Coordinates of C-alpha atoms in Angstrom, one line a residue:
Chain B
M1 CA 0.0 0.0 0.0
A2 CA 1.2 3.5 -0.8
E3 CA 2.3 5.9 2.0
P4 CA -0.6 7.1 4.2
I5 CA -1.8 10.7 4.0
T6 CA -1.3 12.8 7.1
F7 CA -4.3 14.9 8.1
Y8 CA -3.6 17.8 10.5
F9 CA -6.5 19.6 12.1
D10 CA -7.7 21.5 15.2
F11 CA -10.9 20.3 16.7
S12 CA -12.1 23.9 16.9
S13 CA -11.7 24.4 13.1
P14 CA -14.9 24.3 11.1
Y15 CA -13.0 23.6 7.8
G16 CA -11.3 20.8 9.6
Y17 CA -14.7 19.4 10.5
L18 CA -15.8 19.5 6.9
A19 CA -12.6 17.8 5.7
A20 CA -12.8 15.1 8.4
H21 CA -15.9 13.8 6.7
R22 CA -14.3 13.7 3.3
I23 CA -10.6 12.7 3.5
D24 CA -10.9 9.0 4.3
P25 CA -13.3 8.2 1.4
I26 CA -11.1 10.1 -1.0
A27 CA -7.9 8.4 0.3
R28 CA -9.6 5.0 0.1
Q29 CA -10.3 5.4 -3.6
H30 CA -6.5 5.7 -4.1
G31 CA -5.7 2.8 -1.8
R32 CA -4.3 5.1 0.9
D33 CA -4.7 5.2 4.7
V34 CA -5.1 8.5 6.6
I35 CA -3.2 9.3 9.8
W36 CA -5.2 11.8 11.8
R37 CA -3.2 14.4 13.8
P38 CA -5.1 16.8 16.0
I39 CA -3.0 19.9 16.9
L40 CA -3.5 23.1 18.8
L41 CA -3.6 26.0 16.2
G42 CA -3.2 28.5 19.0
A43 CA 0.5 27.5 19.3
V44 CA 0.9 27.8 15.6
F45 CA -0.7 31.2 15.5
K46 CA 1.7 32.5 18.1
L47 CA 4.5 31.9 15.6
T48 CA 2.8 33.2 12.5
G49 CA 0.8 36.1 14.0
A50 CA -2.4 34.6 12.6
K51 CA -5.6 34.9 14.6
P52 CA -8.8 32.9 14.9
L53 CA -11.3 33.1 12.0
K54 CA -13.8 35.0 14.2
D55 CA -11.3 37.8 14.9
W56 CA -11.0 38.9 11.3
P57 CA -13.4 41.7 10.5
I58 CA -15.2 41.4 7.1
K59 CA -13.6 38.0 6.4
W60 CA -15.5 36.3 9.3
D61 CA -18.9 37.3 7.8
Y62 CA -17.7 35.5 4.6
V63 CA -16.3 32.5 6.4
R64 CA -19.5 31.8 8.4
R65 CA -21.5 31.8 5.1
E66 CA -18.9 29.8 3.2
V67 CA -18.6 27.0 5.8
A68 CA -22.4 26.6 5.9
R69 CA -22.6 26.6 2.1
T70 CA -19.9 24.0 1.8
A71 CA -21.6 21.9 4.4
R72 CA -24.9 22.0 2.5
L73 CA -23.1 21.0 -0.7
H74 CA -21.6 17.9 0.9
K75 CA -24.8 17.3 3.0
I76 CA -22.9 17.5 6.3
P77 CA -24.9 19.0 9.2
F78 CA -23.4 22.2 10.5
A79 CA -24.0 24.7 13.2
L80 CA -21.5 27.0 14.8
P81 CA -20.9 26.0 18.5
E82 CA -20.9 28.4 21.4
P83 CA -18.3 29.3 22.5
F84 CA -16.3 29.5 19.3
P85 CA -13.4 29.0 18.9
F86 CA -12.9 26.6 21.8
A87 CA -9.8 25.1 23.4
A88 CA -9.5 21.5 22.2
V89 CA -6.8 20.5 24.6
A90 CA -8.7 17.7 26.4
A91 CA -10.1 16.3 23.2
S92 CA -6.7 16.4 21.4
R93 CA -4.9 14.6 24.2
A94 CA -7.7 12.1 24.5
F95 CA -7.3 11.3 20.8
Y96 CA -3.7 10.3 21.2
R97 CA -4.4 8.3 24.3
L98 CA -7.2 6.3 22.5
E99 CA -5.1 5.9 19.3
E100 CA -2.4 4.1 21.4
N101 CA -4.7 1.2 21.9
D102 CA -7.1 1.4 18.9
G103 CA -6.7 3.6 15.8
A104 CA -10.2 3.0 14.5
Q105 CA -11.7 4.0 17.9
A106 CA -9.6 7.1 18.0
K107 CA -10.9 8.2 14.5
A108 CA -14.5 7.4 15.6
F109 CA -13.8 9.6 18.7
A110 CA -12.5 12.4 16.5
L111 CA -15.5 12.3 14.2
A112 CA -17.8 12.2 17.2
T113 CA -16.0 15.1 18.9
Y114 CA -16.3 17.2 15.7
G115 CA -20.0 16.2 15.5
G116 CA -20.5 17.2 19.1
A117 CA -19.1 20.6 18.4
F118 CA -20.3 21.4 14.8
A119 CA -23.5 19.3 14.5
E120 CA -24.9 19.2 18.1
G121 CA -23.4 22.5 19.3
L122 CA -21.8 21.0 22.4
D123 CA -19.0 22.8 24.2
M124 CA -16.2 20.3 23.4
S125 CA -13.7 22.2 25.5
Q126 CA -15.4 20.7 28.5
P127 CA -13.8 17.4 29.7
G128 CA -17.2 16.1 30.7
N129 CA -18.3 16.3 27.1
V130 CA -15.1 14.7 25.9
A131 CA -15.7 11.8 28.3
R132 CA -19.3 11.4 27.1
V133 CA -18.2 11.3 23.5
A134 CA -15.4 8.8 24.3
T135 CA -17.9 6.5 26.2
A136 CA -20.3 6.7 23.2
V137 CA -17.6 5.2 20.9
G138 CA -16.9 2.4 23.4
A139 CA -14.0 3.8 25.5
D140 CA -13.9 4.3 29.3
G141 CA -14.5 8.0 29.4
A142 CA -13.7 8.4 33.2
A143 CA -10.4 6.6 32.9
L144 CA -9.6 8.6 29.8
L145 CA -10.0 11.9 31.7
R146 CA -7.6 10.6 34.4
D147 CA -5.1 9.4 31.8
I148 CA -4.8 12.7 29.9
E149 CA -3.7 14.5 33.1
Q150 CA -0.5 12.5 32.9
P151 CA 2.6 14.4 31.6
H152 CA 3.0 11.8 28.9
W153 CA -0.1 12.8 27.0
K154 CA 0.4 16.5 27.6
D155 CA 3.9 16.1 26.1
R156 CA 2.6 14.0 23.3
L157 CA 0.2 16.7 22.1
R158 CA 2.9 19.4 22.4
A159 CA 5.3 17.2 20.4
E160 CA 2.7 16.6 17.7
T161 CA 2.0 20.3 17.4
D162 CA 5.7 21.1 17.2
Q163 CA 6.3 18.4 14.6
A164 CA 3.4 19.9 12.5
I165 CA 5.0 23.3 12.7
A166 CA 8.4 21.8 11.7
R167 CA 6.6 20.3 8.6
G168 CA 5.2 23.6 7.6
V169 CA 1.6 23.3 8.9
F170 CA 0.1 26.7 9.6
G171 CA -3.7 26.1 9.4
S172 CA -6.5 23.5 9.6
P173 CA -7.1 21.3 7.7
F174 CA -3.6 20.6 6.4
F175 CA -2.7 17.5 4.4
L176 CA 0.6 15.9 3.5
V177 CA 0.7 13.5 0.6
D178 CA 4.1 12.0 -0.1
G179 CA 5.6 15.2 1.3
E180 CA 3.3 17.5 -0.8
P181 CA 1.3 19.9 1.3
F182 CA -2.3 20.8 0.7
W183 CA -4.0 23.5 2.9
G184 CA -7.8 23.9 3.3
A185 CA -10.9 21.9 2.9
E186 CA -11.4 23.5 -0.6
R187 CA -8.2 21.9 -1.8
L188 CA -9.5 18.3 -1.4
L189 CA -10.5 18.2 -5.1
E190 CA -6.9 19.2 -6.0
L191 CA -5.5 16.6 -3.6
D192 CA -7.8 14.0 -5.2
S193 CA -6.5 14.9 -8.7
W194 CA -2.9 14.8 -7.4
L195 CA -3.5 11.2 -6.2
T196 CA -5.1 10.2 -9.5
S197 CA -2.3 11.7 -11.7
G198 CA 0.7 11.2 -9.4
G199 CA 1.3 14.9 -9.4
W200 CA 2.1 17.6 -11.9
Chain P
M1 CA -28.5 37.2 -20.4
A2 CA -28.1 36.6 -16.7
E3 CA -26.4 39.1 -14.4
P4 CA -22.7 39.4 -14.9
I5 CA -20.2 38.0 -12.4
T6 CA -18.1 40.6 -10.6
F7 CA -14.4 39.7 -10.3
Y8 CA -12.4 41.8 -7.7
F9 CA -8.7 41.5 -7.7
D10 CA -5.4 43.2 -6.9
F11 CA -2.8 43.3 -9.7
S12 CA -0.2 42.2 -7.1
S13 CA -2.1 39.1 -6.1
P14 CA -0.7 35.8 -7.6
Y15 CA -4.0 34.0 -6.9
G16 CA -5.8 36.9 -8.7
Y17 CA -3.4 36.3 -11.7
L18 CA -4.3 32.6 -11.8
A19 CA -8.1 33.4 -11.6
A20 CA -7.8 36.0 -14.3
H21 CA -7.0 33.3 -16.8
R22 CA -9.9 31.1 -15.8
I23 CA -13.0 33.2 -14.8
D24 CA -14.1 34.4 -18.3
P25 CA -14.1 30.9 -19.9
I26 CA -16.0 29.5 -16.9
A27 CA -18.6 32.4 -17.0
R28 CA -19.0 32.0 -20.8
Q29 CA -20.1 28.4 -20.4
H30 CA -23.0 29.7 -18.3
G31 CA -23.8 32.6 -20.6
R32 CA -22.4 35.2 -18.2
D33 CA -20.2 38.2 -18.6
V34 CA -17.6 39.1 -16.1
I35 CA -17.0 42.7 -14.8
W36 CA -13.4 43.1 -13.8
R37 CA -12.7 45.3 -10.8
P38 CA -9.1 46.0 -9.7
I39 CA -8.8 47.2 -6.2
L40 CA -6.0 48.0 -3.7
L41 CA -5.9 45.3 -1.1
G42 CA -3.6 47.5 1.0
A43 CA -6.6 49.6 1.9
V44 CA -8.7 46.5 2.7
F45 CA -5.9 45.1 4.9
K46 CA -5.8 48.3 6.9
L47 CA -9.4 47.6 8.0
T48 CA -9.0 43.8 8.6
G49 CA -5.5 43.7 10.0
A50 CA -4.4 41.2 7.3
K51 CA -1.0 41.5 5.8
P52 CA 0.6 40.6 2.5
L53 CA 1.2 36.9 1.7
K54 CA 4.9 37.3 2.0
D55 CA 4.7 38.6 5.5
W56 CA 3.3 35.4 7.0
P57 CA 6.0 33.1 8.4
I58 CA 5.5 29.4 7.5
K59 CA 2.4 30.1 5.4
W60 CA 4.4 32.0 2.8
D61 CA 6.6 29.0 2.1
Y62 CA 3.4 27.0 1.4
V63 CA 1.8 29.8 -0.7
R64 CA 4.8 30.1 -3.0
R65 CA 4.8 26.4 -3.7
E66 CA 1.0 26.2 -4.0
V67 CA 0.7 29.0 -6.5
A68 CA 3.4 27.5 -8.7
R69 CA 1.7 24.1 -8.5
T70 CA -1.7 25.5 -9.4
A71 CA -0.1 27.4 -12.3
R72 CA 1.4 24.1 -13.6
L73 CA -2.0 22.3 -13.3
H74 CA -3.7 24.9 -15.4
K75 CA -0.7 25.4 -17.7
I76 CA -0.3 29.1 -16.9
P77 CA 3.2 30.5 -16.9
F78 CA 4.3 31.7 -13.5
A79 CA 7.2 33.4 -11.8
L80 CA 7.2 35.6 -8.8
P81 CA 8.1 39.2 -9.7
E82 CA 10.6 41.3 -7.9
P83 CA 9.6 43.4 -5.9
F84 CA 6.7 41.4 -4.5
P85 CA 4.2 42.6 -3.5
F86 CA 4.1 45.7 -5.6
A87 CA 1.9 48.8 -5.5
A88 CA -0.6 48.5 -8.4
V89 CA -1.9 52.0 -8.2
A90 CA -1.0 53.2 -11.7
A91 CA -2.1 49.9 -13.4
S92 CA -5.4 49.9 -11.5
R93 CA -6.2 53.6 -12.4
A94 CA -5.2 52.9 -16.0
F95 CA -7.7 49.9 -16.1
Y96 CA -10.6 52.2 -15.2
R97 CA -9.5 54.9 -17.7
L98 CA -9.3 52.3 -20.5
E99 CA -12.6 50.7 -19.6
E100 CA -14.4 54.0 -20.0
N101 CA -13.8 53.8 -23.7
D102 CA -13.4 50.1 -24.4
G103 CA -14.2 47.3 -22.0
A104 CA -12.4 44.6 -24.1
Q105 CA -9.3 46.7 -24.3
A106 CA -9.3 47.2 -20.6
K107 CA -9.5 43.4 -20.0
A108 CA -6.7 42.8 -22.5
F109 CA -4.7 45.4 -20.6
A110 CA -5.4 43.7 -17.2
L111 CA -4.3 40.3 -18.5
A112 CA -1.2 41.8 -20.1
T113 CA -0.4 43.7 -16.8
Y114 CA -0.8 40.4 -14.9
G115 CA 1.4 38.7 -17.5
G116 CA 4.0 41.4 -17.2
A117 CA 4.2 40.8 -13.5
F118 CA 3.8 37.1 -13.1
A119 CA 5.0 35.6 -16.4
E120 CA 7.7 38.1 -17.4
G121 CA 8.8 39.3 -14.0
L122 CA 8.4 43.0 -14.8
D123 CA 8.0 45.6 -12.0
M124 CA 4.4 46.6 -12.8
S125 CA 4.4 49.3 -10.1
Q126 CA 6.4 51.4 -12.6
P127 CA 4.3 53.7 -14.7
G128 CA 6.7 53.2 -17.6
N129 CA 5.8 49.5 -17.7
V130 CA 2.1 50.3 -17.4
A131 CA 2.4 52.6 -20.4
R132 CA 4.3 49.9 -22.4
V133 CA 1.6 47.3 -21.6
A134 CA -1.1 49.7 -22.6
T135 CA 0.6 50.5 -25.9
A136 CA 0.9 46.8 -26.6
V137 CA -2.9 46.4 -26.4
G138 CA -3.5 49.3 -28.7
A139 CA -3.9 52.2 -26.3
D140 CA -1.9 55.4 -26.1
G141 CA 0.3 54.7 -23.2
A142 CA 1.7 58.2 -22.8
A143 CA -1.7 59.8 -22.8
L144 CA -2.9 57.2 -20.3
L145 CA -0.1 58.1 -17.9
R146 CA -1.2 61.8 -18.1
D147 CA -4.9 60.9 -17.7
I148 CA -4.5 58.8 -14.5
E149 CA -2.9 61.8 -12.7
Q150 CA -6.3 63.5 -12.9
P151 CA -8.3 63.5 -9.6
H152 CA -11.2 61.8 -11.4
W153 CA -9.3 58.5 -11.9
K154 CA -7.7 58.6 -8.5
D155 CA -11.1 59.0 -7.0
R156 CA -12.5 56.3 -9.1
L157 CA -10.0 53.7 -7.9
R158 CA -10.7 54.8 -4.3
A159 CA -14.5 54.5 -4.8
E160 CA -14.2 51.0 -6.4
T161 CA -12.1 49.9 -3.4
D162 CA -14.5 51.4 -1.0
Q163 CA -17.4 49.7 -2.8
A164 CA -15.6 46.4 -2.7
I165 CA -15.2 46.7 1.1
A166 CA -18.8 47.6 1.5
R167 CA -19.7 44.4 -0.4
G168 CA -17.6 42.3 1.9
V169 CA -14.5 41.9 -0.2
F170 CA -11.4 41.2 1.9
G171 CA -9.0 39.3 -0.4
S172 CA -8.1 38.6 -4.0
P173 CA -9.6 37.1 -6.1
F174 CA -13.1 37.6 -4.9
F175 CA -16.2 36.9 -7.0
L176 CA -19.8 37.9 -6.6
V177 CA -22.4 35.7 -8.4
D178 CA -25.9 37.1 -8.0
G179 CA -24.9 38.4 -4.6
E180 CA -23.2 35.1 -3.6
P181 CA -19.5 35.6 -2.6
F182 CA -16.7 33.3 -3.5
W183 CA -13.2 34.0 -2.3
G184 CA -10.0 32.5 -3.7
A185 CA -8.8 31.0 -7.0
E186 CA -9.3 27.5 -5.5
R187 CA -13.1 28.1 -5.2
L188 CA -13.6 28.5 -9.0
L189 CA -14.7 24.9 -9.3
E190 CA -17.4 25.6 -6.6
L191 CA -18.4 28.8 -8.4
D192 CA -18.7 26.7 -11.6
S193 CA -20.9 24.1 -9.8
W194 CA -23.0 27.0 -8.3
L195 CA -23.7 28.4 -11.8
T196 CA -24.6 24.9 -13.1
S197 CA -27.0 24.1 -10.3
G198 CA -28.3 27.5 -9.5
G199 CA -27.1 27.2 -6.0
W200 CA -27.6 24.9 -3.0

């Protein structure tokens, strides 16, 4: 099987949410796996001087409309959560903890976390909601919340974010295909063509 | 004929350059005209707090690569001019002056200005280069340079930029289709689908 695609995202990113529904089916058509990598965009923004979508005047009005429009196109439910953006620290650490034992469960957890935030409007910065989502996909939510307080999982998330930055990631979603970077949910069609043609 | 599409762009925008080669053929397939509207993004960025592509650490490395890759995909010649970004004041005023008499000539001038910057690497902030490009598309370049020093054409560019901002434009390229906004060269496929389906 060809090299897997790496999918970087922040759980608080609406474009990451949209991409999370689409990347695995696209990759599968090309015989590729996808490695999911939640990161904290806040740490990235400190380096680049970028700011959350909501903090851009004029642009934010467009982005709200555009995300909802793209969700309609792909028939993905969408509603902006409150608060937005939210700190996805607990959910991101939990992802890596779950992935250690069961990659499929970790992806199911990630999709359910995104769904909690952007389909059900839950505040997924709350550890209680993270535990509930984890339990719903078959994990032990209470044990998970204890685990992610260990330095190991805090360090892991920090290391993954640092590695993303070292690889040139500056936004969400961000894909790496055989070293080729693609930024943004709206570049999935280009990524698909890239996989079909082997690049250009 | 249905309402024309409005295409806002800055002559210093590489994504605007890529879109300029693609928007009219797409619009024509749907029986639409395109109204081209050069603006000064610098004025927009003052309001939004955005900054030129080159001034974003990490992101700029990606953007350079991405623009070149998209140019290869669409077989559009591309090289980054020096200096970049450049102040497109003279070229933008000249566009509106030419359009007053001959819309087709103004579009030819805009494409040639973009080509001067992003295919030939000319410094299109220089009025001399603007005059040469204008002469090459059949206009009187010397007269044009005199005309655009008149307050009328300075005011016109300012008014067009202000109107763009009032319509929610915050970047380049930016398209308005029956009031629906599309931002970015990579959203032309979505814009095409929108025209085909009548929206979703």
